[in-house]
Short mmCIF file of C-alpha atoms and ligand atoms in Angstrom, two decimals:
data_model
loop_
_atom_site.label_atom_id
_atom_site.label_comp_id
_atom_site.label_asym_id
_atom_site.label_seq_id
_atom_site.Cartn_x
_atom_site.Cartn_y
_atom_site.Cartn_z
CA MET A 1 58.46 80.50 91.00
CA SER A 2 58.24 81.99 95.00
CA GLY A 3 59.09 85.21 95.98
CA PRO A 4 56.60 88.22 97.52
CA LEU A 5 53.13 88.37 96.13
CA ILE A 6 53.46 91.73 94.95
CA LEU A 7 50.30 94.41 93.76
CA ALA A 8 51.72 96.93 91.77
CA VAL A 9 49.99 100.36 90.97
CA GLU A 10 51.65 102.90 87.82
CA SER A 11 49.86 105.93 86.95
CA SER A 12 52.62 108.21 86.25
CA CYS A 13 51.57 109.20 82.76
CA ASP A 14 48.38 107.98 80.76
CA GLU A 15 48.23 103.94 81.30
CA THR A 16 46.58 103.49 84.30
CA GLY A 17 48.23 100.28 85.57
CA ILE A 18 47.51 97.45 88.19
CA ALA A 19 49.10 94.01 88.37
CA VAL A 20 49.85 91.27 90.34
CA VAL A 21 52.96 89.41 90.31
CA GLU A 22 54.92 86.89 91.97
CA GLY A 23 58.33 87.17 93.20
CA GLY A 24 59.91 89.79 90.78
CA ARG A 25 58.78 87.78 87.59
CA ARG A 26 55.80 85.78 87.45
CA ILE A 27 52.54 88.22 86.41
CA HIS A 28 49.49 86.98 87.90
CA SER A 29 47.35 89.81 86.02
CA ASN A 30 48.72 93.12 84.30
CA VAL A 31 45.32 94.97 83.96
CA VAL A 32 46.44 98.39 81.96
CA ALA A 33 43.67 100.92 81.49
CA SER A 34 45.05 103.06 78.26
CA GLN A 35 43.79 106.99 77.81
CA THR A 36 45.15 106.76 74.53
CA ALA A 37 42.22 107.60 72.57
CA LEU A 38 41.22 110.31 75.08
CA HIS A 39 44.50 112.18 74.34
CA ALA A 40 43.70 111.73 70.07
CA ALA A 41 41.53 114.61 70.03
CA THR A 42 43.77 116.76 71.28
CA GLY A 43 47.10 115.13 69.39
CA GLY A 44 49.21 114.71 73.56
CA ILE A 45 48.47 114.76 76.72
CA VAL A 46 46.67 117.29 79.01
CA PRO A 47 47.69 116.83 82.24
CA GLU A 48 44.39 117.59 83.99
CA VAL A 49 42.38 114.94 81.94
CA ALA A 50 45.34 112.40 82.37
CA ALA A 51 45.23 112.91 86.28
CA ARG A 52 40.97 112.55 85.88
CA ALA A 53 41.10 109.52 83.90
CA HIS A 54 43.36 107.21 86.59
CA ILE A 55 40.58 109.03 89.09
CA ARG A 56 37.61 107.20 86.96
CA TRP A 57 39.82 103.92 85.85
CA ILE A 58 41.94 103.02 88.85
CA VAL A 59 39.24 101.32 90.78
CA PRO A 60 38.07 99.26 87.62
CA ALA A 61 41.26 98.07 87.10
CA LEU A 62 42.51 97.02 90.49
CA ASP A 63 38.73 94.82 90.83
CA GLU A 64 40.23 93.48 87.41
CA ALA A 65 43.28 92.68 88.10
CA LEU A 66 42.67 90.93 91.50
CA ALA A 67 39.76 88.70 89.88
CA ASP A 68 42.42 87.73 87.24
CA ALA A 69 44.75 86.70 89.66
CA GLY A 70 42.34 85.25 91.86
CA ALA A 71 43.43 87.24 94.66
CA THR A 72 42.77 89.60 97.40
CA VAL A 73 44.59 92.72 98.94
CA ALA A 74 44.89 90.52 102.01
CA ASP A 75 46.97 87.90 100.44
CA VAL A 76 49.64 90.32 99.22
CA ASP A 77 52.94 90.99 101.16
CA ALA A 78 53.44 94.43 100.00
CA VAL A 79 51.78 97.35 97.64
CA ALA A 80 54.48 98.71 95.47
CA VAL A 81 53.34 102.51 93.46
CA THR A 82 55.30 104.70 90.95
CA TYR A 83 56.68 107.92 92.71
CA GLY A 84 58.02 109.29 89.99
CA PRO A 85 59.11 110.58 87.39
CA GLY A 86 55.99 111.68 85.57
CA LEU A 87 53.37 114.55 86.16
CA ALA A 88 52.69 115.61 89.40
CA GLY A 89 48.84 114.72 88.79
CA SER A 90 48.66 111.76 87.42
CA LEU A 91 51.39 110.63 90.25
CA LEU A 92 49.43 111.65 92.70
CA VAL A 93 46.39 110.05 91.89
CA GLY A 94 48.45 106.14 92.30
CA ILE A 95 50.41 107.17 95.07
CA ASN A 96 47.17 108.29 97.31
CA PHE A 97 45.46 104.78 95.90
CA ALA A 98 48.41 102.98 96.96
CA LYS A 99 48.75 104.64 100.77
CA THR A 100 44.79 103.47 101.12
CA LEU A 101 45.52 100.13 100.52
CA ALA A 102 48.71 99.85 101.99
CA TRP A 103 47.17 101.37 105.30
CA VAL A 104 43.53 99.89 105.68
CA HIS A 105 45.21 96.26 104.68
CA ASP A 106 48.33 96.94 107.03
CA ARG A 107 51.01 95.77 104.24
CA PRO A 108 54.32 97.52 103.77
CA LEU A 109 54.40 100.58 100.38
CA VAL A 110 57.26 100.59 97.95
CA GLY A 111 58.35 103.58 96.24
CA VAL A 112 59.23 102.85 92.93
CA ASN A 113 60.80 104.63 90.19
CA HIS A 114 59.06 104.13 87.27
CA LEU A 115 62.30 104.12 84.94
CA GLU A 116 63.61 100.98 87.31
CA GLY A 117 59.99 99.63 86.10
CA HIS A 118 60.87 100.08 82.45
CA LEU A 119 64.37 97.98 83.10
CA TYR A 120 63.17 95.44 85.64
CA ALA A 121 60.37 94.52 82.93
CA ALA A 122 63.02 92.41 81.48
CA TRP A 123 62.53 89.81 84.38
CA LEU A 124 58.79 89.36 83.73
CA VAL A 125 57.38 85.89 82.57
CA ASP A 126 53.74 85.62 81.58
CA PRO A 127 51.01 83.62 83.09
CA GLY A 128 51.87 80.25 81.45
CA GLU A 129 55.32 81.02 80.37
CA SER A 130 58.01 78.32 81.24
CA GLU A 131 60.26 80.29 83.63
CA ARG A 132 63.46 81.59 81.84
CA ASP A 133 67.34 82.55 83.13
CA GLU A 134 67.25 85.75 84.33
CA PRO A 135 69.65 88.38 82.34
CA PRO A 136 73.05 88.16 83.30
CA LEU A 137 74.91 91.22 84.90
CA PRO A 138 76.66 93.29 84.09
CA LEU A 139 74.27 94.33 81.72
CA VAL A 140 73.84 98.01 79.51
CA ALA A 141 70.26 98.90 79.57
CA LEU A 142 68.63 101.20 76.85
CA ILE A 143 65.78 102.85 78.43
CA VAL A 144 64.08 104.52 75.59
CA SER A 145 60.61 106.09 76.55
CA GLY A 146 58.34 109.06 75.43
CA GLY A 147 59.88 111.37 78.25
CA HIS A 148 63.29 109.34 78.60
CA THR A 149 66.05 107.91 76.66
CA PHE A 150 69.35 107.12 78.17
CA LEU A 151 71.48 103.93 78.49
CA VAL A 152 72.98 102.93 82.22
CA GLU A 153 75.40 100.24 83.05
CA MET A 154 73.83 97.78 85.78
CA THR A 155 76.48 96.08 87.67
CA ASP A 156 74.29 94.72 90.25
CA HIS A 157 70.29 94.53 91.49
CA LEU A 158 69.60 98.37 92.28
CA THR A 159 72.59 99.04 91.20
CA TYR A 160 73.55 101.54 88.01
CA ARG A 161 75.79 104.15 86.50
CA LEU A 162 74.67 106.27 83.67
CA LEU A 163 76.65 106.07 80.34
CA GLY A 164 74.39 108.74 78.72
CA GLU A 165 71.37 110.19 78.03
CA THR A 166 69.27 112.53 75.58
CA VAL A 167 70.41 116.22 76.05
CA ASP A 168 67.19 117.53 74.30
CA ASP A 169 64.40 115.39 73.12
CA ALA A 170 63.35 112.12 74.50
CA ALA A 171 63.23 109.26 71.49
CA GLY A 172 59.68 108.79 71.99
CA GLU A 173 58.96 112.70 72.06
CA ALA A 174 60.75 113.04 68.71
CA PHE A 175 58.65 109.87 67.16
CA ASP A 176 55.19 111.90 68.51
CA LYS A 177 56.20 115.20 66.83
CA VAL A 178 57.49 114.05 63.74
CA GLY A 179 54.62 111.76 63.69
CA ARG A 180 52.36 114.82 64.04
CA LEU A 181 54.22 116.61 61.11
CA LEU A 182 53.26 113.80 58.63
CA GLY A 183 49.37 114.20 59.74
CA LEU A 184 49.35 110.36 61.27
CA SER A 185 47.47 108.99 64.22
CA TYR A 186 48.07 109.68 68.17
CA PRO A 187 50.56 108.81 69.79
CA GLY A 188 53.17 109.11 66.53
CA GLY A 189 55.53 105.73 67.16
CA PRO A 190 53.42 103.39 66.05
CA ALA A 191 52.26 105.12 63.51
CA ILE A 192 55.54 106.03 62.25
CA GLN A 193 56.27 102.51 61.95
CA ARG A 194 52.87 101.23 60.48
CA ALA A 195 54.03 103.58 57.82
CA ALA A 196 57.54 102.93 57.47
CA GLU A 197 56.68 99.49 56.85
CA GLY A 198 54.88 100.31 53.93
CA ALA A 199 57.43 102.26 52.44
CA THR A 200 58.63 100.97 49.06
CA ARG A 201 62.02 103.35 48.31
CA HIS A 202 63.99 103.87 51.35
CA ASP A 203 66.25 106.12 50.55
CA ALA A 204 65.16 109.38 52.32
CA ALA A 205 68.39 110.69 54.13
CA PHE A 206 68.18 111.93 57.62
CA PRO A 207 70.98 113.34 60.01
CA ARG A 208 72.40 111.42 62.78
CA ALA A 209 73.54 113.18 66.10
CA TRP A 210 76.70 111.14 67.19
CA LEU A 211 78.07 113.73 69.58
CA GLY A 212 81.68 111.94 69.16
CA ASP A 213 82.46 108.99 71.33
CA SER A 214 80.01 109.92 74.07
CA TYR A 215 77.13 107.91 75.06
CA ASP A 216 74.77 110.83 74.88
CA PHE A 217 71.71 111.55 72.57
CA SER A 218 70.49 114.51 70.54
CA PHE A 219 66.75 114.31 68.57
CA SER A 220 66.33 118.36 68.12
CA GLY A 221 68.29 118.72 65.29
CA LEU A 222 66.79 115.20 63.73
CA LYS A 223 63.05 116.99 64.80
CA THR A 224 63.97 120.00 62.85
CA ALA A 225 65.47 118.55 59.41
CA ALA A 226 62.25 116.63 59.68
CA ARG A 227 60.20 119.83 59.43
CA ARG A 228 62.02 121.29 56.59
CA THR A 229 61.87 117.63 54.69
CA VAL A 230 58.28 117.46 55.28
CA GLU A 231 57.28 121.15 54.31
CA ALA A 232 59.71 120.67 51.18
CA ALA A 233 57.89 117.21 50.34
CA ARG A 234 54.59 119.26 50.88
CA ALA A 235 55.74 121.90 48.48
CA ALA A 236 56.52 119.16 45.62
CA GLU A 237 53.12 118.19 46.15
CA GLY A 238 51.17 121.50 45.34
CA LEU A 239 49.92 121.43 48.97
CA ALA A 240 49.54 124.49 51.05
CA PRO A 241 52.49 124.51 54.33
CA ASP A 242 50.01 124.10 57.52
CA ASP A 243 46.65 122.97 55.51
CA PRO A 244 45.95 119.52 57.57
CA ASP A 245 43.08 118.37 55.28
CA ALA A 246 45.77 118.04 52.62
CA ARG A 247 47.56 115.06 53.84
CA LEU A 248 51.43 114.38 51.59
CA SER A 249 50.69 111.69 49.53
CA ASP A 250 50.92 108.04 51.46
CA ALA A 251 53.97 106.96 49.39
CA ALA A 252 56.07 110.16 50.53
CA THR A 253 54.84 109.85 53.83
CA ALA A 254 55.84 105.90 54.32
CA GLU A 255 59.34 106.95 53.04
CA LEU A 256 59.52 110.23 55.27
CA ALA A 257 58.64 107.82 58.29
CA TRP A 258 61.43 105.35 57.23
CA GLY A 259 64.06 107.85 56.46
CA PHE A 260 63.62 109.28 60.18
CA GLN A 261 62.82 106.00 61.93
CA ASP A 262 66.08 104.37 60.43
CA SER A 263 68.22 107.61 62.07
CA VAL A 264 66.48 107.25 65.67
CA VAL A 265 67.30 103.28 65.40
CA ASP A 266 70.85 103.72 64.10
CA VAL A 267 71.93 106.08 66.66
CA LEU A 268 70.38 104.30 69.57
CA ALA A 269 71.71 100.51 68.41
CA THR A 270 74.80 101.44 67.24
CA LYS A 271 75.45 103.24 71.01
CA THR A 272 73.51 100.37 73.04
CA ILE A 273 76.25 98.05 70.93
CA ARG A 274 79.16 99.93 71.13
CA ALA A 275 78.80 99.94 75.08
CA ALA A 276 78.00 96.49 75.25
CA ARG A 277 81.27 96.05 73.69
CA GLU A 278 83.43 98.11 75.72
CA LEU A 279 82.02 97.31 78.89
CA GLY A 280 81.80 94.02 78.37
CA ALA A 281 78.36 93.17 78.96
CA ARG A 282 76.94 89.71 79.46
CA SER A 283 73.38 90.71 78.35
CA ILE A 284 71.51 93.42 76.55
CA VAL A 285 68.32 95.07 77.70
CA LEU A 286 65.71 97.05 75.91
CA GLY A 287 62.73 98.49 77.77
CA GLY A 288 60.57 101.45 77.20
CA GLY A 289 57.51 102.64 75.10
CA VAL A 290 59.78 102.94 71.79
CA ALA A 291 61.33 99.61 72.97
CA ALA A 292 58.07 98.20 71.39
CA ASN A 293 59.46 99.24 68.08
CA ALA A 294 59.58 96.37 65.68
CA ALA A 295 62.79 98.27 63.65
CA LEU A 296 65.10 98.60 66.79
CA ARG A 297 64.21 95.60 67.90
CA ALA A 298 65.18 93.86 64.91
CA ARG A 299 68.71 95.38 64.18
CA LEU A 300 69.71 95.42 67.93
CA ALA A 301 68.49 91.76 67.43
CA GLY A 302 70.94 91.32 64.91
CA GLU A 303 73.70 93.32 66.07
CA SER A 304 73.79 91.97 69.70
CA ASP A 305 73.44 87.79 67.98
CA ALA A 306 76.71 89.22 66.09
CA LEU A 307 78.23 90.41 69.50
CA GLY A 308 77.62 87.30 70.74
CA VAL A 309 75.66 88.95 73.98
CA PRO A 310 72.18 88.09 74.47
CA LEU A 311 69.47 90.65 73.59
CA VAL A 312 66.44 90.89 76.93
CA VAL A 313 63.37 92.66 75.28
CA PRO A 314 60.39 92.72 76.80
CA ARG A 315 57.55 91.66 74.46
CA PRO A 316 55.69 95.16 72.75
CA ALA A 317 52.71 95.68 75.63
CA LEU A 318 55.30 94.95 78.50
CA CYS A 319 57.75 97.90 77.22
CA THR A 320 54.88 100.82 76.90
CA ASP A 321 53.82 101.61 80.55
CA ASN A 322 52.51 98.96 82.55
CA GLY A 323 51.70 97.65 86.45
CA ALA A 324 53.58 94.72 85.96
CA MET A 325 57.15 96.37 85.35
CA ILE A 326 56.54 98.27 88.33
CA GLY A 327 55.93 94.65 90.58
CA ALA A 328 58.88 93.50 89.21
CA ALA A 329 61.53 96.00 90.15
CA GLY A 330 59.06 96.54 93.51
CA ALA A 331 59.61 93.01 94.44
CA ARG A 332 63.91 93.82 94.37
CA ARG A 333 63.19 97.09 96.46
CA PHE A 334 60.99 95.12 99.32
CA ALA A 335 63.52 92.59 98.91
CA ALA A 336 66.77 95.07 99.66
CA GLY A 337 64.15 96.66 102.85
CA ASP A 338 63.61 99.65 100.78
CA LEU A 339 60.11 100.38 102.22
CA ALA A 340 58.13 103.90 102.15
CA THR A 341 56.38 105.59 104.48
CA LEU A 342 52.85 107.36 104.28
CA ALA A 343 54.93 110.11 103.59
CA LEU A 344 55.73 109.24 100.27
CA ASP A 345 55.60 112.14 98.06
CA ALA A 346 55.52 112.07 93.55
CA ARG A 347 58.58 113.66 92.63
CA PRO A 348 58.33 114.51 88.83
CA SER A 349 61.45 114.28 88.07
CA LEU A 350 62.88 111.78 89.77
CA PRO A 351 66.08 110.04 88.03
CA LEU A 352 67.29 106.63 87.91
CA ALA A 353 71.16 106.94 88.08
CA ARG A 354 73.81 109.21 88.02
CA ARG A 355 76.98 109.43 86.17
CA ALA A 356 80.06 108.04 87.41
CA ALA A 357 81.81 111.68 87.27
CA GLU A 358 78.78 112.74 89.59
CA VAL A 359 78.59 110.19 92.08
CA SER A 360 82.37 111.08 92.74
CA ALA A 361 81.83 114.26 93.32
CA ALA A 362 78.76 113.75 95.46
CA ARG A 363 80.89 111.83 97.91
CA SER A 364 84.02 114.10 98.19
CA GLY A 365 80.94 116.63 99.33
CA GLY A 366 81.92 118.16 95.67
O1 KG4 B 401 57.16 104.11 78.25
P1 KG4 B 401 56.07 105.04 77.30
O2 KG4 B 401 54.57 103.87 76.98
O3 KG4 B 401 55.29 106.10 78.32
C1 KG4 B 401 56.25 106.72 78.76
O4 KG4 B 401 56.88 106.54 79.90
O5 KG4 B 401 57.14 107.66 78.32
O6 KG4 B 401 56.36 105.29 76.03
C2 KG4 B 401 55.22 105.85 75.31
C3 KG4 B 401 56.38 106.62 73.71
C4 KG4 B 401 55.48 107.44 72.81
O7 KG4 B 401 55.93 108.47 72.88
C5 KG4 B 401 54.99 106.18 71.88
O8 KG4 B 401 55.12 107.14 70.94
C6 KG4 B 401 56.26 105.47 71.89
O9 KG4 B 401 56.53 105.42 73.62
N1 KG4 B 401 55.92 104.01 71.49
C7 KG4 B 401 56.82 103.56 70.15
C8 KG4 B 401 56.18 102.97 69.79
N2 KG4 B 401 55.26 102.27 70.71
C9 KG4 B 401 55.05 102.98 71.47
N3 KG4 B 401 57.52 104.55 69.27
C10 KG4 B 401 57.98 103.73 68.31
N4 KG4 B 401 57.68 102.53 67.82
C11 KG4 B 401 56.54 102.00 68.25
N5 KG4 B 401 55.86 100.75 68.04
ZN1 ZN B 402 57.07 104.68 80.85
#
């Protein structure tokens, strides 16, 4: 494999990621310093705590990533960095760090959309892994993370059309909130998956918001239903409504975790498969932290197989935030001549794509 060698920096949320990636695909190194343990104490991310942790870990992460890759900053063709969406304070740490490296070593700077990174994680190849084909285009991608849930059609590299998105909570946010309701550890997603895997009964029924035949998603009703169901289960076990020390039995927790997860997975998978079928997609890509979910992966694997469309899902550690995915997307931006200046600023609400109707309205000046 050849192509530009990219040094990539990711600090949009609570993982400090530095990676060296070649040709937008081959990982030479990928160091992720996770703040999960730090945020477990508060049951969620405190933005200032996250930003300070990035300051603490970013230099050691760079040293390790360069050592793992056997490279120096002078060897790389460009420095790529996430500039949004994400937490402003966290983004600024990575952006300033990347700017400094680019300026001191006289390398081009590339700004990368974090969501485009989650999508391009599907192109990554691990060190030592044999080369495999790229996901064929056009493709349909489901990106599901802690802050975002959307379906896009990708017709060409760096070209997207938004099909639908969540109208309220992101899927990962719902996992995290329901995990907290069930008294599970932070973050809720992996904890709910583990609990659900222990369920012996599979008859907890949670609602699904289909929103007609749109490709939009909604998880706030499910969250409310989960709260009511957990309260009823606690009452049935004679537990006080909000005593955190009185935990629901493991059996009830497992069954509710399974029912909630099944509802989220059902809606995500059904809409993704329908989009792939209706648009004649040649592949389906799954990305973002929730794409690490084993039930979602298994369900989509089965349904995409039945449809005859290949599913490309990065291994779980490449689904959650990491620097390599920024190196993958950064290489495409670099090849397209899409360079940033040293004025690059954080864009906390940066979108990936707009709906077709919004694109044509903007073109006609509407
Ligand atoms: O992409 P990501 O690492 O960070 C954002 O950009 O948001 O996604 C984090 C989200 C969290 O909400 C976490 O609970 C969820 O991904 N997550 C999972 C799993 N692993 C991480 N959700 C369900 N099942 C999992 N195994
Ligand atoms: Zn992410």
